[in-house]
């Protein structure tokens, strides 16, 4: 039988549980984020992770295109830096 893709929420929840066990900060760098345009699940996962903000996780994102979703809001509200 063919498996169904996991939802972004389920993936973020599992990642959040794993991240809470870390004792040191984790930095994730996503380079050329614009290349993920059309990769809806990946973009949704990043969006939800940034909303949840698990404490030990720091995300560095580079893009040559428009800043996506929640990131644009975070920049406008001073919660993220450009």
Coordinates of C-alpha atoms in Angstrom, one line a residue, residues 32-62:
X32 CA 18.4 29.7 -1.7
X33 CA 15.0 29.4 -0.1
X34 CA 13.5 30.8 -3.3
X35 CA 14.3 27.4 -5.0
X36 CA 11.7 25.8 -2.8
X37 CA 8.9 27.8 -4.4
X38 CA 6.3 25.2 -5.3
X39 CA 7.5 22.8 -2.6
X40 CA 4.4 23.6 -0.5
X41 CA 5.0 21.0 2.3
X42 CA 8.5 22.2 2.9
X43 CA 7.6 25.9 3.0
X44 CA 4.6 25.1 5.3
X45 CA 6.9 23.2 7.7
X46 CA 9.4 26.1 7.8
X47 CA 6.5 28.5 8.3
X48 CA 5.0 26.5 11.2
X49 CA 8.4 26.0 12.8
X50 CA 9.0 29.7 12.8
X51 CA 5.6 30.3 14.3
X52 CA 6.3 27.7 17.1
X53 CA 9.8 28.9 17.7
X54 CA 11.2 25.9 19.6
X55 CA 13.7 27.4 22.0
X56 CA 17.0 25.7 20.9
X57 CA 16.3 26.3 17.2
X58 CA 17.8 29.2 15.3
X59 CA 17.0 29.5 11.5
X60 CA 19.2 31.3 9.0
X61 CA 17.4 31.7 5.7
X62 CA 18.8 33.2 2.5

